[in-house]
Each structure stands twice: as C-alpha cells, then as structure tokens.
C-alpha positions as a printed Julia matrix, in Angstrom:
343×3 Matrix{Float64}:
   0.0     0.0     0.0
   1.54    3.28   -1.06
  -0.69    6.21   -0.1
  -3.91    6.33    1.83
  -6.42    9.14    1.72
  -9.76    8.34    0.09
  -8.03    5.3    -1.39
  -4.65    3.62   -1.88
  -2.23    2.75   -4.67
  -1.11   -0.9    -4.76
   2.47   -0.24   -5.84
   5.2    -2.73   -5.03
   7.54    0.23   -4.42
   5.55    2.61   -2.2
   8.52    4.58   -0.84
   9.88    5.12   -4.32
   6.46    6.29   -5.51
   6.23    8.76   -2.62
   9.63   10.22   -3.42
   8.73   10.67   -7.09
   5.42   12.34   -6.18
   7.14   14.71   -3.76
   9.71   15.53   -6.47
   6.96   16.25   -9.01
   5.18   18.51   -6.5
   8.4    20.4    -5.75
   8.97   21.11   -9.45
   5.63   22.94   -9.38
   6.65   24.85   -6.25
   4.62   22.77   -3.81
   6.14   21.44   -0.59
   4.6    18.24    0.76
   5.12   17.98    4.51
   2.73   15.1     5.17
   1.83   12.18    2.9
  -1.78   12.63    4.03
  -1.86   15.72    1.82
  -2.07   13.4    -1.18
  -5.65   12.49   -2.01
  -6.03    9.27   -4.01
  -8.96    8.49   -6.29
  -9.07    5.24   -8.31
 -10.21    5.62  -11.91
 -12.39    2.83  -13.31
 -12.34    1.2   -16.72
  -8.65    0.27  -17.09
  -8.0    -3.4   -17.87
  -4.24   -3.54  -18.44
  -3.03   -1.2   -15.69
  -4.49    0.33  -12.53
  -4.96    4.09  -12.81
  -5.37    6.71  -10.09
  -5.89   10.45   -9.85
  -3.82   12.12   -7.13
  -4.61   15.6    -5.83
  -2.75   17.77   -3.38
  -3.2    21.38   -2.17
  -0.85   23.88   -3.79
   1.15   26.59   -2.02
  -0.94   29.16   -3.89
  -4.19   29.38   -1.97
  -6.91   26.74   -2.1
  -6.09   25.45   -5.6
  -5.35   21.76   -6.07
  -2.79   20.14   -8.32
  -3.64   16.88  -10.11
  -1.58   14.09  -11.64
  -2.37   10.65  -12.96
  -0.55    7.62  -11.54
  -0.43    4.46  -13.63
   0.55    1.22  -11.89
   1.48   -1.42  -14.44
  -0.61   -4.56  -14.43
   1.07   -7.73  -13.21
   2.32   -9.96  -16.01
   1.3    -7.63  -18.85
   4.88   -7.52  -20.15
   3.87  -10.59  -22.18
   1.83   -8.23  -24.38
   4.38   -5.55  -25.22
   7.85   -4.27  -24.43
   7.49   -1.69  -21.66
  10.6     0.25  -22.74
   9.18    0.55  -26.26
   5.86    1.69  -24.8
   7.61    4.37  -22.71
   9.46    5.61  -25.8
   6.17    5.81  -27.68
   4.6     7.71  -24.79
   7.47   10.2   -24.69
   7.41   10.66  -28.46
   3.66   11.27  -28.42
   4.17   13.86  -25.71
   6.88   15.62  -27.73
   4.54   15.69  -30.73
   1.85   17.33  -28.59
  -0.42   14.31  -28.97
  -0.84   13.31  -25.33
   0.01   13.93  -21.66
   3.56   14.62  -20.48
   5.58   12.02  -18.6
   6.31   13.54  -15.16
   8.08   10.72  -13.37
   8.7     6.99  -13.21
   8.92    4.39  -10.43
   9.72    0.7   -10.68
   6.2    -0.55  -11.42
   4.55    2.51  -12.88
   4.73    6.16  -13.88
   3.25    9.58  -13.2
   1.6    11.43  -16.06
   0.24   14.9   -16.64
  -3.47   15.05  -15.77
  -5.31   16.2   -18.88
  -8.07   18.67  -18.11
 -10.57   17.07  -20.41
 -13.47   14.66  -20.15
 -13.06   10.95  -20.78
 -15.69    9.94  -23.3
 -18.58    7.64  -22.49
 -20.23    4.82  -24.41
 -22.96    7.2   -25.57
 -20.45    9.74  -26.89
 -19.28    7.31  -29.56
 -22.78    7.39  -31.08
 -22.96   11.2   -31.2
 -22.42   12.12  -34.9
 -20.47   15.31  -34.11
 -18.17   13.67  -31.54
 -17.76   10.62  -33.78
 -16.55   12.86  -36.62
 -14.04   14.51  -34.29
 -12.75   11.07  -33.26
 -12.46   10.03  -36.91
 -10.41   13.13  -37.74
  -8.15   12.59  -34.73
  -7.64    8.93  -35.63
  -6.62    9.98  -39.15
  -4.11   12.43  -37.68
  -2.8     9.69  -35.36
  -2.46    7.18  -38.2
  -0.43    9.72  -40.19
   2.16   10.26  -37.44
   5.75    9.58  -38.48
   7.04    7.62  -35.51
  10.69    6.6   -35.07
  11.81    3.02  -35.61
  10.7     0.29  -38.04
   7.38    0.77  -39.8
   6.58   -2.91  -40.22
   3.1    -4.29  -39.65
   3.08   -5.92  -36.21
  -0.39   -7.5   -36.19
   0.42  -10.98  -37.5
   3.62  -11.41  -35.51
   1.82  -10.29  -32.36
  -1.07  -12.73  -32.94
   1.34  -15.64  -33.3
   3.33  -14.59  -30.24
   0.17  -14.26  -28.16
  -1.09  -17.62  -29.39
   2.14  -19.21  -28.17
   1.77  -17.47  -24.79
  -1.89  -18.5   -24.48
  -0.98  -22.13  -25.09
   1.71  -21.88  -22.43
  -0.71  -20.55  -19.8
  -3.77  -22.65  -20.64
  -4.78  -26.01  -19.28
  -5.46  -28.67  -21.94
  -9.22  -28.3   -21.38
  -9.14  -24.51  -21.82
  -6.94  -24.82  -24.9
  -9.44  -27.28  -26.36
 -12.42  -25.04  -25.5
 -10.88  -22.12  -27.4
  -9.55  -24.27  -30.25
  -6.02  -22.99  -29.76
  -4.41  -25.92  -31.59
  -6.1   -24.86  -34.84
  -5.57  -21.15  -34.42
  -2.19  -20.96  -36.17
  -3.94  -22.04  -39.37
  -6.7   -19.47  -38.82
  -4.13  -16.69  -38.44
  -2.41  -17.79  -41.66
  -5.74  -17.85  -43.51
  -6.56  -14.34  -42.32
  -3.11  -13.0   -43.18
  -3.33  -14.39  -46.71
  -6.89  -13.15  -47.25
  -6.54   -9.71  -45.69
  -3.18   -8.7   -47.15
  -4.15   -9.06  -50.8
  -4.0    -5.84  -52.79
  -3.06   -2.35  -51.64
  -3.21   -1.58  -47.94
  -2.51    1.76  -46.31
  -0.18    1.27  -43.36
  -0.13    3.81  -40.56
   0.73    4.23  -36.92
  -2.29    2.63  -35.23
  -3.6     3.05  -31.71
  -5.01   -0.51  -31.74
  -7.09    0.07  -28.59
  -9.42    2.94  -29.44
 -12.19    2.32  -26.93
 -14.13    5.22  -25.4
 -12.03    5.22  -22.22
  -8.92    6.03  -24.25
 -10.45    9.14  -25.82
 -10.66   12.51  -24.07
 -12.31   15.73  -25.16
 -11.88   19.31  -24.0
 -15.44   20.54  -23.5
 -14.57   24.13  -24.42
 -12.34   23.64  -27.46
 -13.76   20.23  -28.54
 -10.15   19.08  -29.01
  -9.8    15.29  -28.93
  -6.83   13.57  -27.28
  -6.08    9.86  -27.62
  -4.37    8.28  -24.61
  -2.88    4.91  -23.56
  -0.5     3.69  -26.25
   0.51    0.29  -24.83
  -0.69   -1.57  -27.91
   0.13    1.1   -30.52
   2.16    0.0   -33.55
   2.27    0.21  -37.31
  -0.61   -1.73  -38.84
  -3.12   -1.42  -41.68
  -5.32    1.58  -40.88
  -8.33   -0.62  -41.7
  -7.44   -2.66  -38.62
  -7.55    0.44  -36.4
 -10.98    1.29  -37.79
 -12.13   -2.3   -37.21
 -10.96   -2.15  -33.6
 -12.88    1.07  -32.96
 -16.07   -0.35  -34.44
 -15.76   -3.52  -32.33
 -15.25   -1.43  -29.18
 -18.65    0.15  -29.72
 -20.19   -3.12  -28.51
 -18.57   -2.69  -25.08
 -19.46   -0.82  -21.9
 -16.61   -1.15  -19.44
 -18.41    0.9   -16.79
 -21.49   -1.31  -16.5
 -22.13   -3.83  -13.71
 -20.91   -6.52  -16.13
 -18.03   -4.78  -17.95
 -16.86   -7.98  -19.64
 -20.16   -8.48  -21.46
 -20.27   -7.37  -25.11
 -23.47   -6.48  -26.95
 -23.05   -6.95  -30.68
 -26.65   -5.92  -31.29
 -25.37   -2.34  -30.91
 -22.41   -2.8   -33.26
 -22.47    0.28  -35.55
 -24.71   -0.18  -38.56
 -23.66    0.39  -42.17
 -24.66    4.06  -42.21
 -22.78    4.77  -38.99
 -19.62    3.09  -40.25
 -19.84    4.86  -43.61
 -20.22    8.21  -41.86
 -17.17    7.55  -39.67
 -14.98    6.47  -42.59
 -16.13    9.45  -44.69
 -15.17   11.82  -41.84
 -11.86    9.95  -41.5
 -10.99   10.42  -45.18
 -12.34   13.98  -45.4
 -10.21   15.18  -42.48
  -7.03   15.0   -44.59
  -8.37   17.78  -46.81
  -8.07   15.68  -49.96
 -10.93   14.65  -52.18
 -12.13   11.08  -51.86
 -14.57    8.92  -53.77
 -17.48    6.74  -52.74
 -15.42    3.8   -53.99
 -12.65    4.64  -51.5
 -15.17    4.73  -48.67
 -16.63    1.39  -49.69
 -13.19   -0.23  -50.04
 -12.03    0.95  -46.63
 -15.37   -0.09  -45.14
 -15.0    -3.59  -46.63
 -11.39   -3.89  -45.45
 -12.31   -2.76  -41.95
 -15.1    -5.32  -41.72
 -12.72   -8.12  -42.65
 -10.18   -6.9   -40.12
 -12.76   -7.29  -37.35
 -11.9   -11.0   -37.59
  -8.26  -10.35  -36.74
  -9.43   -8.01  -34.0
 -11.57  -10.74  -32.41
  -8.58  -13.09  -32.3
  -6.32  -10.3   -31.0
  -8.49   -9.44  -28.0
  -9.62  -13.04  -27.55
  -6.02  -14.16  -27.04
  -5.42  -11.08  -24.86
  -8.35  -12.16  -22.68
  -7.05  -15.71  -22.29
  -3.58  -14.54  -21.28
  -4.9   -11.75  -19.02
  -7.11  -14.25  -17.22
  -3.96  -16.02  -16.1
  -1.63  -13.09  -15.37
  -3.71  -10.03  -14.48
  -5.33   -9.51  -11.06
  -7.64   -6.65  -12.07
 -11.3    -7.42  -11.27
 -12.49   -8.29  -14.78
 -13.79  -11.57  -16.2
 -11.14  -11.91  -18.89
 -11.96  -15.47  -19.91
 -15.64  -14.75  -20.47
 -14.64  -11.7   -22.5
 -12.34  -13.96  -24.57
 -15.17  -16.45  -25.15
 -17.34  -13.73  -26.63
 -14.6   -12.53  -28.96
 -13.96  -16.06  -30.22
 -17.68  -16.71  -30.62
 -17.99  -13.57  -32.73
 -15.03  -14.66  -34.83
 -16.59  -18.0   -35.73
 -20.02  -16.43  -36.23
 -18.89  -13.74  -38.66
 -16.04  -15.47  -40.49
 -18.31  -17.21  -43.05
 -19.97  -13.87  -43.82
 -16.76  -11.87  -44.26
 -14.3   -14.18  -46.02
 -14.75  -15.26  -49.62
 -13.26  -18.7   -48.95
C-alpha cells in the first residue's frame, strides 16, 4: 500500500512512488510535509493497468494540483515491451499528442493530468463527436514515428497464441480451439493482405475510455498507447467499431453487446469523416473499399483481443472476467467469419 487518503495505490515500491510524487510537486513549487496531503482516487475502466488520480493542495491558496498515476498490471509484459511503450509515450508527448511524462517508479509512472473529459459509451454514437474522433484517428495514423514501420499484427497474434498455449490447461486450450488457431491466423493473413493496404501508426485500442475531449475547445486527445504499432489503418478502424459493442463501466463490464455494433450508415459516416479530415478529395469507392477492409479486419481483432483475454485471465489480477470476454470474442469470430471471407 503506497498512499492512503480516500483510497490507496497498490504499488510494489511505495517509498519510491512517494519520493517521485514529492519531487513532481516540488517542481511545481509545492512542498509536501505530510503524505496525508495526497488524495487518491481510483479511476475505473482500465484493464491492463491500474490508474489513479492524485490531488494535493498547492502553495498558492486553495487550488489543487492533479496528476495521474499508472501502476502497471502484473504480467502484462507478455503483451508488449514496456521500454518501447515508454518511448512511444514520450514521443507522443513531444509531438503534442498526449500527456507529459512527469516521473517513473519501478512498477509505474506519473503522467500529466489532462483537463478534459473521458468519453462515455454514448459519446461514440454522437455524430459530431464521432466525426471529431475520426479526424483525430486519421491524424494519429499519419504520425511519423521513429523506428521500423513494419506491420506488427500478425507477428503479435502468433506470439500471443504461443503465450496463451503456455498458460492454458489442456481443457481450456481445447475449449478455445487454440491448436487450430495458427492455421486461422495464416488464412486471415493471406486473405486480408491481398492488394493495396494503407499502413499507418495505429492506436489498436481505441475504446471510449482512451479518448478525451476538452469541453470548451472540442479538441480530442487519444491516450494509452501500450498496444500502438504500425498496422493497416483498416485494422484500427475495425478495432474502434468492435469497441462500440462494449461498456466497461457497467455492472458486467466484460459483457459485449453486438446488437449495438455500428450499422452500415454509422460506419460509412465515420470512414467518410476519417478520409475527409485529410483535406483531400475522396470517392465513394474509397469509402466502400475501406469499409470492406475494416469489416474483414474485425476477424483479426476478435482473435487479437480473444487471445489477450485468455492470457490476461492467467496473469492479471484486475477485477475483470477476462476469460468470459475472450469467449465472446472467439464466438464472434466463428459467427462472422463465413460472412466476411470469400473462402
């Protein structure tokens, strides 16, 4: 237990965290005499890390300073390289795309608290907000990030499949059909990589909780880049559409409702706003092609988050029914595959 005032932070290095927080406060001219001055508020909806808002009184009257503390989830290093993720975070900050990195401790970091509202499930269905998200996603996909620009999706799926097999019992592996999944991944890769594909820097986890909006300026900020990498932009669109079936702040956050998956008109509107935001002319044919590609990439997305759910169920201690979530993603894969693939 690290700090206690309206809550606590379950860091494995509480003293180190305290020192970093005190150092951050001092940079802003605030002197912390008593750890009780830190007020801790857990933020819901995170499924890879645990996230907290920390407030403390400033030395300038009754104003309060805020930061965000992110404690890394246990075992999640199987999903991505944390050093690479930190570099991405710092690069995004330098590009003015996200919060600043204020400090690090052994099992987490302290980030700038963005004074904006985290979006809700309902916000994704608002046509105006949806268009703003589409434009921001296009801007994100066009970022020129350092390092290799190779598509990571297929390599990551195979790596996660290997990890899932390692963690699973024989009965669980049989239930999810893991022994036949290598072939499924190969089929998808062959089918989905035919023809031209636009490759961009993809967020890969664009759910409503990773989108913030300034209520006054209507500026959109995308946060949480753990899974970001170069991929086909159609995959990033597919991921966002699939996330519209989720409500991670309900009493059953692991339950997905595909009856509210965005309909054809909604998806066309989003993709049109996405293409229009670049300022270049686009055709109906381009919209339809990207729409078709995105729909096919929902299959890869179901396997991606299905495998994530299986692994998380064995390594992550956050209160979330990961295995049931994985079941739903695999069920949706097998249900929609015959409709989306030509062979």
